[in-house]
Short mmCIF file of C-alpha atoms and ligand atoms in Angstrom, two decimals:
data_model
loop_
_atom_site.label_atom_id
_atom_site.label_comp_id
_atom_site.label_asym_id
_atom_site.label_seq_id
_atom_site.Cartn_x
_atom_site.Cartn_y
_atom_site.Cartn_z
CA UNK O 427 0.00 0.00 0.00
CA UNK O 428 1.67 3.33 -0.96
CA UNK O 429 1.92 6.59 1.82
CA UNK O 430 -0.89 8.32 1.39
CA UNK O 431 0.02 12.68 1.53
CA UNK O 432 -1.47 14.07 4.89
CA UNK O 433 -1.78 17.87 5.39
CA UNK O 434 -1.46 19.36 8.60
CA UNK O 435 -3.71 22.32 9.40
CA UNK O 436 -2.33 24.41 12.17
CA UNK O 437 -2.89 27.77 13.68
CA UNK O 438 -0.86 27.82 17.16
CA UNK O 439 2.01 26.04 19.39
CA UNK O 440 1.83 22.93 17.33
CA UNK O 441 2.18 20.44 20.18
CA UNK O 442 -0.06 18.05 18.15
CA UNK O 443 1.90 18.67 14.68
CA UNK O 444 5.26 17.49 16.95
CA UNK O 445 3.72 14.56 18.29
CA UNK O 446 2.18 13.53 14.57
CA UNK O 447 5.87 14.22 13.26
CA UNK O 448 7.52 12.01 16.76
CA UNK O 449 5.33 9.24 15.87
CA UNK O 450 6.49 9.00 12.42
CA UNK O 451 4.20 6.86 10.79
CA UNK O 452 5.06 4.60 8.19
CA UNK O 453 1.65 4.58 5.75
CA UNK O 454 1.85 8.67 6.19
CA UNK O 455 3.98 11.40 4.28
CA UNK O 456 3.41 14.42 5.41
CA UNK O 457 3.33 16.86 2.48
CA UNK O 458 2.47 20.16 3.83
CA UNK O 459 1.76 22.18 7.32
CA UNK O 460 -0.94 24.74 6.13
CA UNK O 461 -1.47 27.85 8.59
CA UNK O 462 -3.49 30.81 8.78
CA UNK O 463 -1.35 32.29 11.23
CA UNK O 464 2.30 33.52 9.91
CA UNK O 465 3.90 33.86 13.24
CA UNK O 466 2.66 30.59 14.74
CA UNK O 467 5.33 28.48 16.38
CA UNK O 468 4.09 25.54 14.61
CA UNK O 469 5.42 27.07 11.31
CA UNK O 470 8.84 27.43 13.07
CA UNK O 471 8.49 23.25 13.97
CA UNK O 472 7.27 22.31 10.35
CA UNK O 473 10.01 24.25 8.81
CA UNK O 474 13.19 22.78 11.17
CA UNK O 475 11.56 19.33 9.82
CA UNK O 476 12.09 20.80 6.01
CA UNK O 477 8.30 19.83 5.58
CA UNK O 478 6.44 22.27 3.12
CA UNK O 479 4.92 25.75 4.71
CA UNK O 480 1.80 27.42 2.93
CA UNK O 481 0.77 30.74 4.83
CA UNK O 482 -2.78 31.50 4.27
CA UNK O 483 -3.74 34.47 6.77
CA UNK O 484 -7.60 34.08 6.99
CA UNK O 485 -7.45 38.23 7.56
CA UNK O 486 -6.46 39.09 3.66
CA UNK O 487 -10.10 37.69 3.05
CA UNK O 488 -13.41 39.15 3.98
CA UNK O 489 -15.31 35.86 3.32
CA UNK O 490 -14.63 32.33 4.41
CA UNK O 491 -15.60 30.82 1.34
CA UNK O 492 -12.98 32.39 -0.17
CA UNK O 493 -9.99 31.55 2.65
CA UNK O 494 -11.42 28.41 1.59
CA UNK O 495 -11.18 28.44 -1.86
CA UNK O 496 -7.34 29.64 -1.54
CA UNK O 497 -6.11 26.69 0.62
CA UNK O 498 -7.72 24.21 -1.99
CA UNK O 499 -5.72 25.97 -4.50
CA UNK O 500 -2.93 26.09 -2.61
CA UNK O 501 -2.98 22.18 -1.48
CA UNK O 502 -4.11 21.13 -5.02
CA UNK O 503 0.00 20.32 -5.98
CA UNK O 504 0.35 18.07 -2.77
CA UNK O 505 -2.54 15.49 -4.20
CA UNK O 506 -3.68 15.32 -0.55
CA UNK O 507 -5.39 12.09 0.66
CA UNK O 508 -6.24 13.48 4.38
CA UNK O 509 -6.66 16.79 5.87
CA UNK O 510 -5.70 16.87 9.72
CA UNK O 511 -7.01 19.65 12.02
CA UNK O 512 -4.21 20.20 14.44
CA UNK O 513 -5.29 23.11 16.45
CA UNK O 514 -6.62 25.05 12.95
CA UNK O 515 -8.67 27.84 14.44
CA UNK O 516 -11.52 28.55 11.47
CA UNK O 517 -14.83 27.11 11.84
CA UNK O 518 -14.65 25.28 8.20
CA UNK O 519 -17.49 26.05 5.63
CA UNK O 520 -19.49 23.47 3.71
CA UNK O 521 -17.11 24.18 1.01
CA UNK O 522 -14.00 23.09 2.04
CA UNK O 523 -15.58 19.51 4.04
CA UNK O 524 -17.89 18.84 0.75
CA UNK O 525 -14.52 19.12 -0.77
CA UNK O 526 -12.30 16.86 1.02
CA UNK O 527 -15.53 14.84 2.07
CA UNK O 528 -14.64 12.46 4.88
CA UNK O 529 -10.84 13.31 4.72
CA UNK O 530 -10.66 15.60 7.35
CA UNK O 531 -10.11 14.55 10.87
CA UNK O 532 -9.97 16.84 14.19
CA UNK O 533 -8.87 16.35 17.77
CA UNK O 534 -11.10 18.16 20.12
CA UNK O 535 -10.12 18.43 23.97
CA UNK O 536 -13.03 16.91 25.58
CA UNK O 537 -15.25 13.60 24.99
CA UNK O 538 -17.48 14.91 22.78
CA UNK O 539 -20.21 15.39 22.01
CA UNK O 540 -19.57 16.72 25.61
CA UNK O 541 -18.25 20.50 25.19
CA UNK O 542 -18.19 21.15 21.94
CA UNK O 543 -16.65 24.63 20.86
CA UNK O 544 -13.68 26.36 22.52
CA UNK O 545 -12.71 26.30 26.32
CA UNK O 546 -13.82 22.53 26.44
CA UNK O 547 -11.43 22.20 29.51
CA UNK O 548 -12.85 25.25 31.67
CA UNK O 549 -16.62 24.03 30.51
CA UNK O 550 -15.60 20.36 32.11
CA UNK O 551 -14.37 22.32 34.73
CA UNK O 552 -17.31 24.54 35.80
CA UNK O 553 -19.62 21.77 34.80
CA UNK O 554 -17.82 19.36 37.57
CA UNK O 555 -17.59 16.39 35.86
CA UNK O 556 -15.46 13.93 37.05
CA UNK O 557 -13.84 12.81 33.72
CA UNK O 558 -13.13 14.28 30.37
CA UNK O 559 -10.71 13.79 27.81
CA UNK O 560 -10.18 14.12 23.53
CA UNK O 561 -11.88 12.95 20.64
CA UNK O 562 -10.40 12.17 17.06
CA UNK O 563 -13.33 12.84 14.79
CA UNK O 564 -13.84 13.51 10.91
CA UNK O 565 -15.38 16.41 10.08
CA UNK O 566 -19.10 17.18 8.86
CA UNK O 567 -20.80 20.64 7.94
CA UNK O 568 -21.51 21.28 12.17
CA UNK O 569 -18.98 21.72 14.68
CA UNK O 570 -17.43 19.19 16.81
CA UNK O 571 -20.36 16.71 15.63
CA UNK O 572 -18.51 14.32 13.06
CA UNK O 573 -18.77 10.63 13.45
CA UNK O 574 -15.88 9.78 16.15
CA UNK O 575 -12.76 7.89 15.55
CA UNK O 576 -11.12 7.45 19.20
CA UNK O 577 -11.29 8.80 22.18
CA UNK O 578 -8.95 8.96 25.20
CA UNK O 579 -10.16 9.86 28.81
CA UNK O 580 -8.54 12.43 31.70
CA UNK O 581 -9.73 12.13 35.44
CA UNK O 582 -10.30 15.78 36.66
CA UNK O 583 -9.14 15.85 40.33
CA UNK O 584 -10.05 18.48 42.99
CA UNK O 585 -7.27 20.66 42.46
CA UNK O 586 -6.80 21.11 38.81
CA UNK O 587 -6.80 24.23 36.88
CA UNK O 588 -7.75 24.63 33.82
CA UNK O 589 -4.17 24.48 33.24
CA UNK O 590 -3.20 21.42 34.93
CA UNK O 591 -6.05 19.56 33.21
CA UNK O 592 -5.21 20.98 29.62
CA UNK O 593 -1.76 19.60 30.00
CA UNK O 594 -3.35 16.56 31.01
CA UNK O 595 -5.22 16.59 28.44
CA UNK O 596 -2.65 17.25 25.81
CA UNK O 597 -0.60 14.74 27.06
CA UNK O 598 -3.85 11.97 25.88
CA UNK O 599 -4.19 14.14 22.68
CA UNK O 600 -0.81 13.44 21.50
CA UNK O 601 -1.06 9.74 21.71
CA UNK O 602 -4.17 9.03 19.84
CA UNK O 603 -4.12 11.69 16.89
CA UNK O 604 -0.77 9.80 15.55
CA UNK O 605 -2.99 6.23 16.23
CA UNK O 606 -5.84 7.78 14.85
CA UNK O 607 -3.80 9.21 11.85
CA UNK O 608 -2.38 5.55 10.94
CA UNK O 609 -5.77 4.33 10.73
CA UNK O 610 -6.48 5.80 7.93
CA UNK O 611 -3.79 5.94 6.02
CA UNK O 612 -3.99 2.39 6.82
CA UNK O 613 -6.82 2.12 5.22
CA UNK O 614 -8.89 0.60 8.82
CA UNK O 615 -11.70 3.09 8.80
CA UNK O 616 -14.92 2.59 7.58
CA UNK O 617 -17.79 5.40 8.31
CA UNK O 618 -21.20 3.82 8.95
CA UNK O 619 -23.71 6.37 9.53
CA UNK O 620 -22.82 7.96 12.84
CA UNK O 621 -20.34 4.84 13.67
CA UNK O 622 -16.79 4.62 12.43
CA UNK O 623 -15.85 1.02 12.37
CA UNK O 624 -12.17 0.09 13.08
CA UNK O 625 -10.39 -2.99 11.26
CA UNK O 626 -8.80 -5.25 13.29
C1 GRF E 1239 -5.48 21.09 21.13
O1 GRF E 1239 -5.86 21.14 22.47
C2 GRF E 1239 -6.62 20.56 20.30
O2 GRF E 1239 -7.46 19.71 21.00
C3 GRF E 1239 -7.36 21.81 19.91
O3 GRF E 1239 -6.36 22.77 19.73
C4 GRF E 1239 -5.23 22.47 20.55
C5 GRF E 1239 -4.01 22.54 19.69
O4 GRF E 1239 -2.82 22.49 20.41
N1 GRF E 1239 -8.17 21.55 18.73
P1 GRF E 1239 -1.43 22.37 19.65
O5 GRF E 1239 -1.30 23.58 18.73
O6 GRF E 1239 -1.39 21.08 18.91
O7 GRF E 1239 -0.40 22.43 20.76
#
């Protein structure tokens, strides 16, 4: 079975990217970091690993669709076979999922479809639940409601911050994005309605 061309969509400190690039997986080549932020650190990690950069700042463009549009463009050379959302900031439009349909994967920081959105930690937090964690998911048209791919789970003890339990966190995200990553390229994931079947 031949590598099949991941790119990485990042927008911040790229702790995810390093762990995807640590794990170096065999049925994966990753052909390009793409990032709407020019200053992010994980541009700095992507380009000490001579992996290809492409900058799109999501503020040169007044509509999403069109943000959108440019990354396809700019990807189009790289024949990509999976998308990964490693940290990417934008809400994605229909556009861009209909696209890459089923070929683009997120990690969110909580068991979803627990607190969805942003500040998943401090929501498990306030909300006092006992145990949260991360979910590998592809992405649909909503947000943080594709069919789920793993998950990993993080007690929350008495004294943790939000802090404390994001490096916690973190520490679960960066084992099973890499797992979740070989999967596919493995070819071991089949989507059945809301249920993503793993092969043995
Ligand atoms: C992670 O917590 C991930 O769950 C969320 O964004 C964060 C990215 O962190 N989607 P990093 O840039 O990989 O360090």
């Amino acid at each position: 079975m031949s590598k099949k061309n991941i790119a990485i969509f990042v927008s911040g400190s790229g702790s995810n990217l390093q762990a995807i690039i640590d794990a170096e997986i065999e049925s994966a080549n990753i052909a390009v970091v793409l990032c709407n932020r020019p200053e992010a650190y994980a541009v700095r990690i992507a380009k000490s690993y001579d992996i290809p950069v492409e900058v799109v700042d999501h503020k040169n463009f007044s509509k999403r669709e069109d943000f959108e549009k440019k990354i396809i463009l700019r990807l189009e050379k790289y024949s990509i076979d999976l998308v990964v959302l490693a940290g990417f900031m934008r809400i994605l439009t229909p556009l861009i999922v209909n696209h890459y349909k089923n070929k683009i994967i997120n990690i969110h920081p909580a068991l979803l479809p627990s607190f969805p959105g942003i500040n998943s930690a401090l929501q498990a937090l306030d909300y006092g639940v006992k145990i949260t964690g991360c979910t590998v998911h592809f992405v649909n048209v909503g947000v943080d409601t594709g069919p789920i791919i793993l998950q990993s789970t993080v007690n929350i003890a008495n004294d943790d911050t939000e802090e404390s339990l994001l490096e916690k966190i973190h520490a679960e995200e960066h084992k099973i994005f890499p797992e979740a990553i070989k999967l596919f390229c493995e070819e071991r994931l089949r989507i059945e309605g809301r249920k993503v079947l793993v092969k043995e």
